PDB file of C-alpha atoms in Angstrom:
ATOM      1  CA  UNK Z   1    -144.355-119.090  31.467  1.00  0.00           C
ATOM      2  CA  UNK Z   2    -146.947-119.088  28.693  1.00  0.00           C
ATOM      3  CA  UNK Z   3    -148.778-116.023  29.962  1.00  0.00           C
ATOM      4  CA  UNK Z   4    -145.436-114.172  30.152  1.00  0.00           C
ATOM      5  CA  UNK Z   5    -144.604-115.227  26.587  1.00  0.00           C
ATOM      6  CA  UNK Z   6    -148.070-113.774  25.484  1.00  0.00           C
ATOM      7  CA  UNK Z   7    -147.623-110.583  27.388  1.00  0.00           C
ATOM      8  CA  UNK Z   8    -144.228-109.824  25.983  1.00  0.00           C
ATOM      9  CA  UNK Z   9    -145.370-109.436  22.270  1.00  0.00           C
ATOM     10  CA  UNK Z  10    -148.378-107.506  23.497  1.00  0.00           C
ATOM     11  CA  UNK Z  11    -146.196-105.047  25.495  1.00  0.00           C
ATOM     12  CA  UNK Z  12    -144.045-104.582  22.393  1.00  0.00           C
ATOM     13  CA  UNK Z  13    -147.022-103.910  20.245  1.00  0.00           C
ATOM     14  CA  UNK Z  14    -148.437-101.364  22.678  1.00  0.00           C
ATOM     15  CA  UNK Z  15    -145.085 -99.765  22.834  1.00  0.00           C
ATOM     16  CA  UNK Z  16    -144.996 -99.415  19.107  1.00  0.00           C
ATOM     17  CA  UNK Z  17    -148.363 -98.056  18.900  1.00  0.00           C
ATOM     18  CA  UNK Z  18    -147.639 -95.460  21.510  1.00  0.00           C
ATOM     19  CA  UNK Z  19    -144.356 -94.584  19.647  1.00  0.00           C
ATOM     20  CA  UNK Z  20    -146.281 -94.284  16.294  1.00  0.00           C
ATOM     21  CA  UNK Z  21    -148.950 -92.078  18.023  1.00  0.00           C
ATOM     22  CA  UNK Z  22    -146.228 -89.888  19.497  1.00  0.00           C
ATOM     23  CA  UNK Z  23    -144.687 -89.472  16.000  1.00  0.00           C
ATOM     24  CA  UNK Z  24    -148.084 -88.370  14.609  1.00  0.00           C
ATOM     25  CA  UNK Z  25    -148.539 -85.798  17.414  1.00  0.00           C
ATOM     26  CA  UNK Z  26    -145.033 -84.478  16.962  1.00  0.00           C
ATOM     27  CA  UNK Z  27    -145.575 -84.186  13.065  1.00  0.00           C
ATOM     28  CA  UNK Z  28    -148.922 -82.405  13.661  1.00  0.00           C
ATOM     29  CA  UNK Z  29    -147.751 -79.707  16.087  1.00  0.00           C
ATOM     30  CA  UNK Z  30    -144.170 -79.204  14.174  1.00  0.00           C
ATOM     31  CA  UNK Z  31    -145.768 -78.587  10.852  1.00  0.00           C
ATOM     32  CA  UNK Z  32    -144.693 -74.796  10.680  1.00  0.00           C
ATOM     33  CA  UNK Z  33    -141.033 -75.863  11.219  1.00  0.00           C
ATOM     34  CA  UNK Z  34    -141.344 -78.565   8.673  1.00  0.00           C
ATOM     35  CA  UNK Z  35    -142.988 -76.361   6.007  1.00  0.00           C
ATOM     36  CA  UNK Z  36    -141.035 -73.001   6.571  1.00  0.00           C
ATOM     37  CA  UNK Z  37    -137.278 -72.606   6.794  1.00  0.00           C
ATOM     38  CA  UNK Z  38    -136.693 -68.909   7.081  1.00  0.00           C
ATOM     39  CA  UNK Z  39    -133.175 -67.150   7.168  1.00  0.00           C
ATOM     40  CA  UNK Z  40    -133.163 -64.002   9.070  1.00  0.00           C
ATOM     41  CA  UNK Z  41    -129.826 -62.352   7.812  1.00  0.00           C
ATOM     42  CA  UNK Z  42    -129.723 -60.611   4.519  1.00  0.00           C
ATOM     43  CA  UNK Z  43    -126.627 -61.501   2.815  1.00  0.00           C
ATOM     44  CA  UNK Z  44    -126.826 -58.911  -0.012  1.00  0.00           C
ATOM     45  CA  UNK Z  45    -129.177 -56.590  -1.829  1.00  0.00           C
ATOM     46  CA  UNK Z  46    -129.971 -55.685  -5.350  1.00  0.00           C
ATOM     47  CA  UNK Z  47    -127.059 -53.231  -5.749  1.00  0.00           C
ATOM     48  CA  UNK Z  48    -124.822 -56.107  -5.355  1.00  0.00           C
ATOM     49  CA  UNK Z  49    -126.268 -57.418  -8.597  1.00  0.00           C
ATOM     50  CA  UNK Z  50    -126.156 -53.997 -10.210  1.00  0.00           C
ATOM     51  CA  UNK Z  51    -129.957 -53.610  -9.851  1.00  0.00           C
ATOM     52  CA  UNK Z  52    -131.912 -50.473  -9.032  1.00  0.00           C
ATOM     53  CA  UNK Z  53    -134.524 -50.891  -6.295  1.00  0.00           C
ATOM     54  CA  UNK Z  54    -136.931 -49.385  -3.914  1.00  0.00           C
ATOM     55  CA  UNK Z  55    -136.472 -50.740  -0.274  1.00  0.00           C
ATOM     56  CA  UNK Z  56    -139.869 -51.027   1.303  1.00  0.00           C
ATOM     57  CA  UNK Z  57    -141.666 -51.970   4.607  1.00  0.00           C
ATOM     58  CA  UNK Z  58    -145.181 -52.960   3.888  1.00  0.00           C
ATOM     59  CA  UNK Z  59    -147.938 -53.604   6.457  1.00  0.00           C
ATOM     60  CA  UNK Z  60    -150.106 -56.622   6.296  1.00  0.00           C
ATOM     61  CA  UNK Z  61    -153.828 -56.541   7.501  1.00  0.00           C
ATOM     62  CA  UNK Z  62    -152.992 -57.912  10.713  1.00  0.00           C
ATOM     63  CA  UNK Z  63    -150.279 -55.207  11.383  1.00  0.00           C
ATOM     64  CA  UNK Z  64    -147.230 -57.369  10.644  1.00  0.00           C
ATOM     65  CA  UNK Z  65    -144.383 -55.503   9.056  1.00  0.00           C
ATOM     66  CA  UNK Z  66    -143.255 -56.944   5.738  1.00  0.00           C
ATOM     67  CA  UNK Z  67    -139.925 -56.297   3.997  1.00  0.00           C
ATOM     68  CA  UNK Z  68    -139.876 -55.925   0.219  1.00  0.00           C
ATOM     69  CA  UNK Z  69    -137.918 -54.728  -2.772  1.00  0.00           C
ATOM     70  CA  UNK Z  70    -139.414 -53.286  -6.012  1.00  0.00           C
ATOM     71  CA  UNK Z  71    -137.190 -53.588  -8.981  1.00  0.00           C
ATOM     72  CA  UNK Z  72    -138.417 -51.855 -12.280  1.00  0.00           C
ATOM     73  CA  UNK Z  73    -138.128 -53.649 -15.480  1.00  0.00           C
ATOM     74  CA  UNK Z  74    -135.716 -52.554 -18.017  1.00  0.00           C
ATOM     75  CA  UNK Z  75    -136.042 -52.016 -21.650  1.00  0.00           C
ATOM     76  CA  UNK Z  76    -138.995 -53.111 -23.900  1.00  0.00           C
ATOM     77  CA  UNK Z  77    -138.895 -56.798 -23.321  1.00  0.00           C
ATOM     78  CA  UNK Z  78    -141.931 -59.124 -23.349  1.00  0.00           C
ATOM     79  CA  UNK Z  79    -143.078 -58.093 -19.783  1.00  0.00           C
ATOM     80  CA  UNK Z  80    -142.939 -54.360 -20.469  1.00  0.00           C
ATOM     81  CA  UNK Z  81    -146.251 -52.899 -19.281  1.00  0.00           C
ATOM     82  CA  UNK Z  82    -146.747 -55.607 -16.750  1.00  0.00           C
ATOM     83  CA  UNK Z  83    -146.011 -55.639 -12.947  1.00  0.00           C
ATOM     84  CA  UNK Z  84    -145.612 -58.770 -10.756  1.00  0.00           C
ATOM     85  CA  UNK Z  85    -145.819 -59.943  -7.235  1.00  0.00           C
ATOM     86  CA  UNK Z  86    -142.984 -62.693  -6.686  1.00  0.00           C
ATOM     87  CA  UNK Z  87    -143.607 -65.257  -3.986  1.00  0.00           C
ATOM     88  CA  UNK Z  88    -140.556 -67.140  -3.287  1.00  0.00           C
ATOM     89  CA  UNK Z  89    -139.771 -70.656  -1.925  1.00  0.00           C
ATOM     90  CA  UNK Z  90    -139.938 -71.912   1.757  1.00  0.00           C
ATOM     91  CA  UNK Z  91    -136.151 -71.333   2.502  1.00  0.00           C
ATOM     92  CA  UNK Z  92    -133.717 -68.367   2.577  1.00  0.00           C
ATOM     93  CA  UNK Z  93    -134.967 -64.828   2.055  1.00  0.00           C
ATOM     94  CA  UNK Z  94    -134.935 -61.880  -0.527  1.00  0.00           C
ATOM     95  CA  UNK Z  95    -131.209 -61.720  -0.705  1.00  0.00           C
ATOM     96  CA  UNK Z  96    -131.010 -65.366  -2.096  1.00  0.00           C
ATOM     97  CA  UNK Z  97    -133.153 -64.332  -5.248  1.00  0.00           C
ATOM     98  CA  UNK Z  98    -130.722 -61.904  -6.900  1.00  0.00           C
ATOM     99  CA  UNK Z  99    -130.106 -64.128  -9.971  1.00  0.00           C
ATOM    100  CA  UNK Z 100    -133.829 -64.394 -10.546  1.00  0.00           C
ATOM    101  CA  UNK Z 101    -134.222 -60.637 -10.060  1.00  0.00           C
ATOM    102  CA  UNK Z 102    -131.500 -59.933 -12.706  1.00  0.00           C
ATOM    103  CA  UNK Z 103    -133.199 -62.207 -15.221  1.00  0.00           C
ATOM    104  CA  UNK Z 104    -136.656 -60.961 -14.763  1.00  0.00           C
ATOM    105  CA  UNK Z 105    -135.684 -57.240 -14.788  1.00  0.00           C
ATOM    106  CA  UNK Z 106    -134.157 -57.833 -18.192  1.00  0.00           C
ATOM    107  CA  UNK Z 107    -137.708 -58.997 -19.590  1.00  0.00           C
ATOM    108  CA  UNK Z 108    -139.048 -55.730 -18.812  1.00  0.00           C
ATOM    109  CA  UNK Z 109    -141.498 -56.485 -16.165  1.00  0.00           C
ATOM    110  CA  UNK Z 110    -141.675 -54.389 -12.925  1.00  0.00           C
ATOM    111  CA  UNK Z 111    -141.431 -56.913 -10.045  1.00  0.00           C
ATOM    112  CA  UNK Z 112    -142.180 -56.565  -6.218  1.00  0.00           C
ATOM    113  CA  UNK Z 113    -140.326 -59.037  -4.229  1.00  0.00           C
ATOM    114  CA  UNK Z 114    -141.327 -59.517  -0.609  1.00  0.00           C
ATOM    115  CA  UNK Z 115    -140.198 -61.710   2.271  1.00  0.00           C
ATOM    116  CA  UNK Z 116    -142.934 -63.709   4.128  1.00  0.00           C
ATOM    117  CA  UNK Z 117    -143.298 -62.818   7.940  1.00  0.00           C
ATOM    118  CA  UNK Z 118    -140.405 -64.358   9.850  1.00  0.00           C
ATOM    119  CA  UNK Z 119    -138.118 -64.208   6.866  1.00  0.00           C
ATOM    120  CA  UNK Z 120    -135.260 -61.689   6.435  1.00  0.00           C
ATOM    121  CA  UNK Z 121    -136.489 -58.251   8.008  1.00  0.00           C
ATOM    122  CA  UNK Z 122    -140.072 -59.177   7.950  1.00  0.00           C
ATOM    123  CA  UNK Z 123    -141.774 -59.436  11.408  1.00  0.00           C
ATOM    124  CA  UNK Z 124    -143.794 -62.202  12.905  1.00  0.00           C
ATOM    125  CA  UNK Z 125    -143.776 -66.030  12.353  1.00  0.00           C
ATOM    126  CA  UNK Z 126    -144.645 -67.791   9.066  1.00  0.00           C
ATOM    127  CA  UNK Z 127    -147.934 -69.441   8.771  1.00  0.00           C
ATOM    128  CA  UNK Z 128    -150.050 -70.389   5.794  1.00  0.00           C
ATOM    129  CA  UNK Z 129    -152.785 -67.599   6.577  1.00  0.00           C
ATOM    130  CA  UNK Z 130    -149.740 -65.291   7.248  1.00  0.00           C
ATOM    131  CA  UNK Z 131    -148.230 -65.758   3.852  1.00  0.00           C
ATOM    132  CA  UNK Z 132    -151.502 -65.038   2.148  1.00  0.00           C
ATOM    133  CA  UNK Z 133    -151.785 -61.929   4.180  1.00  0.00           C
ATOM    134  CA  UNK Z 134    -148.170 -60.955   3.225  1.00  0.00           C
ATOM    135  CA  UNK Z 135    -149.033 -61.473  -0.553  1.00  0.00           C
ATOM    136  CA  UNK Z 136    -152.170 -59.425  -0.233  1.00  0.00           C
ATOM    137  CA  UNK Z 137    -149.955 -56.652   1.352  1.00  0.00           C
ATOM    138  CA  UNK Z 138    -147.547 -56.770  -1.531  1.00  0.00           C
ATOM    139  CA  UNK Z 139    -150.564 -56.710  -4.149  1.00  0.00           C
ATOM    140  CA  UNK Z 140    -152.243 -53.623  -2.339  1.00  0.00           C
ATOM    141  CA  UNK Z 141    -148.880 -51.694  -2.385  1.00  0.00           C
ATOM    142  CA  UNK Z 142    -148.319 -52.508  -6.068  1.00  0.00           C
ATOM    143  CA  UNK Z 143    -151.928 -51.598  -7.193  1.00  0.00           C
ATOM    144  CA  UNK Z 144    -152.791 -48.788  -4.622  1.00  0.00           C
ATOM    145  CA  UNK Z 145    -149.354 -47.108  -3.976  1.00  0.00           C
ATOM    146  CA  UNK Z 146    -147.472 -47.714  -7.018  1.00  0.00           C
ATOM    147  CA  UNK Z 147    -150.486 -47.435  -9.396  1.00  0.00           C
ATOM    148  CA  UNK Z 148    -150.287 -50.809 -11.234  1.00  0.00           C
ATOM    149  CA  UNK Z 149    -153.441 -51.758 -12.914  1.00  0.00           C
ATOM    150  CA  UNK Z 150    -154.882 -54.961 -11.427  1.00  0.00           C
ATOM    151  CA  UNK Z 151    -155.192 -56.510 -14.743  1.00  0.00           C
ATOM    152  CA  UNK Z 152    -151.730 -55.923 -15.487  1.00  0.00           C
ATOM    153  CA  UNK Z 153    -150.245 -57.848 -12.383  1.00  0.00           C
ATOM    154  CA  UNK Z 154    -148.778 -61.216 -12.790  1.00  0.00           C
ATOM    155  CA  UNK Z 155    -149.029 -63.378  -9.555  1.00  0.00           C
ATOM    156  CA  UNK Z 156    -145.625 -65.279  -9.788  1.00  0.00           C
ATOM    157  CA  UNK Z 157    -144.791 -68.272  -7.540  1.00  0.00           C
ATOM    158  CA  UNK Z 158    -141.932 -70.547  -7.158  1.00  0.00           C
ATOM    159  CA  UNK Z 159    -141.909 -73.841  -5.210  1.00  0.00           C
ATOM    160  CA  UNK Z 160    -143.920 -73.135  -1.932  1.00  0.00           C
ATOM    161  CA  UNK Z 161    -144.524 -69.661  -3.382  1.00  0.00           C
ATOM    162  CA  UNK Z 162    -146.608 -71.274  -6.129  1.00  0.00           C
ATOM    163  CA  UNK Z 163    -149.386 -72.014  -3.444  1.00  0.00           C
ATOM    164  CA  UNK Z 164    -149.225 -68.393  -2.290  1.00  0.00           C
ATOM    165  CA  UNK Z 165    -149.351 -67.008  -5.939  1.00  0.00           C
ATOM    166  CA  UNK Z 166    -152.145 -69.328  -6.782  1.00  0.00           C
ATOM    167  CA  UNK Z 167    -154.300 -68.233  -3.831  1.00  0.00           C
ATOM    168  CA  UNK Z 168    -153.568 -64.517  -4.609  1.00  0.00           C
ATOM    169  CA  UNK Z 169    -154.789 -65.026  -8.177  1.00  0.00           C
ATOM    170  CA  UNK Z 170    -157.825 -66.863  -6.828  1.00  0.00           C
ATOM    171  CA  UNK Z 171    -158.733 -63.911  -4.612  1.00  0.00           C
ATOM    172  CA  UNK Z 172    -157.558 -60.818  -6.636  1.00  0.00           C
ATOM    173  CA  UNK Z 173    -157.773 -59.534 -10.100  1.00  0.00           C
ATOM    174  CA  UNK Z 174    -154.552 -60.439 -11.905  1.00  0.00           C
ATOM    175  CA  UNK Z 175    -153.422 -60.628 -15.476  1.00  0.00           C
ATOM    176  CA  UNK Z 176    -151.713 -63.960 -15.343  1.00  0.00           C
ATOM    177  CA  UNK Z 177    -150.376 -66.618 -13.100  1.00  0.00           C
ATOM    178  CA  UNK Z 178    -146.891 -68.240 -13.162  1.00  0.00           C
ATOM    179  CA  UNK Z 179    -146.213 -71.408 -11.158  1.00  0.00           C
ATOM    180  CA  UNK Z 180    -142.504 -72.791 -11.117  1.00  0.00           C
ATOM    181  CA  UNK Z 181    -141.683 -75.989  -9.633  1.00  0.00           C
ATOM    182  CA  UNK Z 182    -144.969 -75.741  -7.468  1.00  0.00           C
ATOM    183  CA  UNK Z 183    -146.659 -78.624  -5.610  1.00  0.00           C
ATOM    184  CA  UNK Z 184    -150.315 -79.547  -5.573  1.00  0.00           C
ATOM    185  CA  UNK Z 185    -150.712 -79.251  -1.765  1.00  0.00           C
ATOM    186  CA  UNK Z 186    -148.618 -79.717   1.403  1.00  0.00           C
ATOM    187  CA  UNK Z 187    -150.851 -82.791   2.393  1.00  0.00           C
ATOM    188  CA  UNK Z 188    -149.867 -84.335  -0.986  1.00  0.00           C
ATOM    189  CA  UNK Z 189    -146.163 -83.545  -0.490  1.00  0.00           C
ATOM    190  CA  UNK Z 190    -146.215 -84.947   3.047  1.00  0.00           C
ATOM    191  CA  UNK Z 191    -147.783 -88.156   1.905  1.00  0.00           C
ATOM    192  CA  UNK Z 192    -145.059 -88.606  -0.646  1.00  0.00           C
ATOM    193  CA  UNK Z 193    -142.430 -87.930   2.015  1.00  0.00           C
ATOM    194  CA  UNK Z 194    -143.957 -89.784   4.927  1.00  0.00           C
ATOM    195  CA  UNK Z 195    -146.032 -92.655   3.330  1.00  0.00           C
ATOM    196  CA  UNK Z 196    -146.114 -94.409   6.672  1.00  0.00           C
ATOM    197  CA  UNK Z 197    -147.979 -91.556   8.344  1.00  0.00           C
ATOM    198  CA  UNK Z 198    -151.731 -90.454   7.964  1.00  0.00           C
ATOM    199  CA  UNK Z 199    -150.435 -87.070   6.780  1.00  0.00           C
ATOM    200  CA  UNK Z 200    -153.887 -86.016   5.297  1.00  0.00           C
ATOM    201  CA  UNK Z 201    -155.508 -86.294   8.667  1.00  0.00           C
ATOM    202  CA  UNK Z 202    -152.573 -84.727  10.550  1.00  0.00           C
ATOM    203  CA  UNK Z 203    -152.167 -81.815   8.113  1.00  0.00           C
ATOM    204  CA  UNK Z 204    -153.077 -78.368   9.485  1.00  0.00           C
ATOM    205  CA  UNK Z 205    -151.099 -76.511   6.812  1.00  0.00           C
ATOM    206  CA  UNK Z 206    -152.831 -77.058   3.382  1.00  0.00           C
ATOM    207  CA  UNK Z 207    -151.310 -74.600   0.949  1.00  0.00           C
ATOM    208  CA  UNK Z 208    -153.635 -76.050  -1.831  1.00  0.00           C
ATOM    209  CA  UNK Z 209    -152.175 -74.868  -4.969  1.00  0.00           C
ATOM    210  CA  UNK Z 210    -154.340 -77.186  -7.121  1.00  0.00           C
ATOM    211  CA  UNK Z 211    -157.588 -76.155  -5.401  1.00  0.00           C
ATOM    212  CA  UNK Z 212    -156.970 -72.536  -6.004  1.00  0.00           C
ATOM    213  CA  UNK Z 213    -155.731 -73.072  -9.551  1.00  0.00           C
ATOM    214  CA  UNK Z 214    -158.982 -74.579 -10.639  1.00  0.00           C
ATOM    215  CA  UNK Z 215    -160.686 -71.349  -9.878  1.00  0.00           C
ATOM    216  CA  UNK Z 216    -158.173 -69.104 -11.773  1.00  0.00           C
ATOM    217  CA  UNK Z 217    -159.466 -67.771 -15.171  1.00  0.00           C
ATOM    218  CA  UNK Z 218    -156.354 -65.998 -16.569  1.00  0.00           C
ATOM    219  CA  UNK Z 219    -153.375 -67.128 -18.636  1.00  0.00           C
ATOM    220  CA  UNK Z 220    -151.284 -69.639 -16.608  1.00  0.00           C
ATOM    221  CA  UNK Z 221    -147.648 -70.799 -17.161  1.00  0.00           C
ATOM    222  CA  UNK Z 222    -146.728 -74.079 -15.356  1.00  0.00           C
ATOM    223  CA  UNK Z 223    -142.944 -74.693 -15.349  1.00  0.00           C
ATOM    224  CA  UNK Z 224    -141.567 -77.971 -13.898  1.00  0.00           C
ATOM    225  CA  UNK Z 225    -138.640 -80.384 -14.800  1.00  0.00           C
ATOM    226  CA  UNK Z 226    -138.241 -84.005 -14.755  1.00  0.00           C
ATOM    227  CA  UNK Z 227    -134.952 -83.652 -12.947  1.00  0.00           C
ATOM    228  CA  UNK Z 228    -136.755 -81.752 -10.003  1.00  0.00           C
ATOM    229  CA  UNK Z 229    -135.419 -83.635  -6.756  1.00  0.00           C
ATOM    230  CA  UNK Z 230    -137.806 -81.911  -4.382  1.00  0.00           C
ATOM    231  CA  UNK Z 231    -141.225 -81.601  -6.039  1.00  0.00           C
ATOM    232  CA  UNK Z 232    -142.151 -84.626  -8.254  1.00  0.00           C
ATOM    233  CA  UNK Z 233    -142.591 -83.841 -11.866  1.00  0.00           C
ATOM    234  CA  UNK Z 234    -146.098 -85.343 -11.968  1.00  0.00           C
ATOM    235  CA  UNK Z 235    -147.398 -82.594  -9.591  1.00  0.00           C
ATOM    236  CA  UNK Z 236    -146.370 -80.065 -12.262  1.00  0.00           C
ATOM    237  CA  UNK Z 237    -148.307 -82.161 -14.775  1.00  0.00           C
ATOM    238  CA  UNK Z 238    -151.268 -82.333 -12.571  1.00  0.00           C
ATOM    239  CA  UNK Z 239    -151.418 -78.569 -12.048  1.00  0.00           C
ATOM    240  CA  UNK Z 240    -151.217 -78.143 -15.859  1.00  0.00           C
ATOM    241  CA  UNK Z 241    -153.970 -80.515 -16.685  1.00  0.00           C
ATOM    242  CA  UNK Z 242    -156.134 -78.667 -13.982  1.00  0.00           C
ATOM    243  CA  UNK Z 243    -155.466 -75.274 -15.433  1.00  0.00           C
ATOM    244  CA  UNK Z 244    -158.007 -73.500 -17.686  1.00  0.00           C
ATOM    245  CA  UNK Z 245    -156.963 -72.262 -20.982  1.00  0.00           C
ATOM    246  CA  UNK Z 246    -155.103 -70.318 -22.044  1.00  0.00           C
ATOM    247  CA  UNK Z 247    -152.227 -72.277 -20.517  1.00  0.00           C
ATOM    248  CA  UNK Z 248    -148.607 -73.062 -21.290  1.00  0.00           C
ATOM    249  CA  UNK Z 249    -146.398 -75.707 -19.914  1.00  0.00           C
ATOM    250  CA  UNK Z 250    -142.569 -75.224 -19.735  1.00  0.00           C
ATOM    251  CA  UNK Z 251    -140.425 -78.221 -19.129  1.00  0.00           C
ATOM    252  CA  UNK Z 252    -137.415 -77.078 -17.221  1.00  0.00           C
ATOM    253  CA  UNK Z 253    -133.887 -78.594 -17.253  1.00  0.00           C
ATOM    254  CA  UNK Z 254    -131.822 -78.633 -14.046  1.00  0.00           C
ATOM    255  CA  UNK Z 255    -133.001 -79.156 -10.383  1.00  0.00           C
ATOM    256  CA  UNK Z 256    -135.361 -77.527  -8.128  1.00  0.00           C
ATOM    257  CA  UNK Z 257    -133.425 -74.571  -7.203  1.00  0.00           C
ATOM    258  CA  UNK Z 258    -131.103 -74.015 -10.090  1.00  0.00           C
ATOM    259  CA  UNK Z 259    -133.193 -74.489 -13.250  1.00  0.00           C
ATOM    260  CA  UNK Z 260    -133.113 -70.967 -14.166  1.00  0.00           C
ATOM    261  CA  UNK Z 261    -129.281 -70.943 -14.181  1.00  0.00           C
ATOM    262  CA  UNK Z 262    -129.008 -74.141 -15.792  1.00  0.00           C
ATOM    263  CA  UNK Z 263    -131.192 -73.146 -18.722  1.00  0.00           C
ATOM    264  CA  UNK Z 264    -129.905 -69.566 -18.913  1.00  0.00           C
ATOM    265  CA  UNK Z 265    -131.287 -67.810 -22.018  1.00  0.00           C
ATOM    266  CA  UNK Z 266    -133.552 -70.703 -22.854  1.00  0.00           C
ATOM    267  CA  UNK Z 267    -135.461 -69.779 -19.516  1.00  0.00           C
ATOM    268  CA  UNK Z 268    -135.676 -66.168 -20.247  1.00  0.00           C
ATOM    269  CA  UNK Z 269    -136.866 -66.722 -23.818  1.00  0.00           C
ATOM    270  CA  UNK Z 270    -139.506 -69.149 -22.823  1.00  0.00           C
ATOM    271  CA  UNK Z 271    -140.779 -66.773 -20.167  1.00  0.00           C
ATOM    272  CA  UNK Z 272    -140.726 -63.871 -22.212  1.00  0.00           C
ATOM    273  CA  UNK Z 273    -142.707 -65.466 -24.886  1.00  0.00           C
ATOM    274  CA  UNK Z 274    -145.402 -66.260 -22.195  1.00  0.00           C
ATOM    275  CA  UNK Z 275    -145.404 -62.588 -20.917  1.00  0.00           C
ATOM    276  CA  UNK Z 276    -145.693 -61.368 -24.616  1.00  0.00           C
ATOM    277  CA  UNK Z 277    -148.939 -63.474 -24.828  1.00  0.00           C
ATOM    278  CA  UNK Z 278    -150.582 -61.768 -22.001  1.00  0.00           C
ATOM    279  CA  UNK Z 279    -153.387 -59.448 -23.181  1.00  0.00           C
ATOM    280  CA  UNK Z 280    -152.587 -55.816 -22.431  1.00  0.00           C
TER     281      UNK Z 280
END
């Protein structure tokens, strides 16, 4: 009886250890599904928001086709004379960014919006290296095909796209970098979300925004809000502290996905002020 009483807790302990190990293995191999949430169907296009655009199919260096929209700036706003590569977040696709497109067009900046592989009409499946290749394909088209000067290109990233934009600014010549609601890295985010797991050991997807940002030597705008329910505000502050001068911090109102709508003109004015400060 005593032996059975001892064996029972041991069996339970071993079962719990096995279950924990199984969860760790599952998390490791499911990372792409945990990080990327693509939506295949385009629900609208820029004409639905009254915006002119060029519909493009770009080719990444590995041959993957990347769908993109180029929307020229309007008027003589603070972004006039600048071009941008917009790297969106981890969910949805191009058709879910029409409000942003309308706002940024009004600031005068010419912007190329693209869908990562696996999103919308882009081919392939999303991966960390894949998103980097997709951004480089957008940058190449903008500078080589459209004729934008590299030192007049703004790398613009929102949420997960902040990591993509920071890497692009680290690897290519750009005029400035904009990071909105960006995280410091996927392992940092994972550790916050799953504190009971050894996320840093399990992570194969890094998307190290902070690491790339530390090597960027152009004007930087970091935008983050205290009410962000997805990416902790302190991550935005950490990015700002790590950025080199000249740098600007914009405190956002509203949540992770609606700050530009909640802030309205205040958002547009603040961003335009930063764009005006970029050397031409």
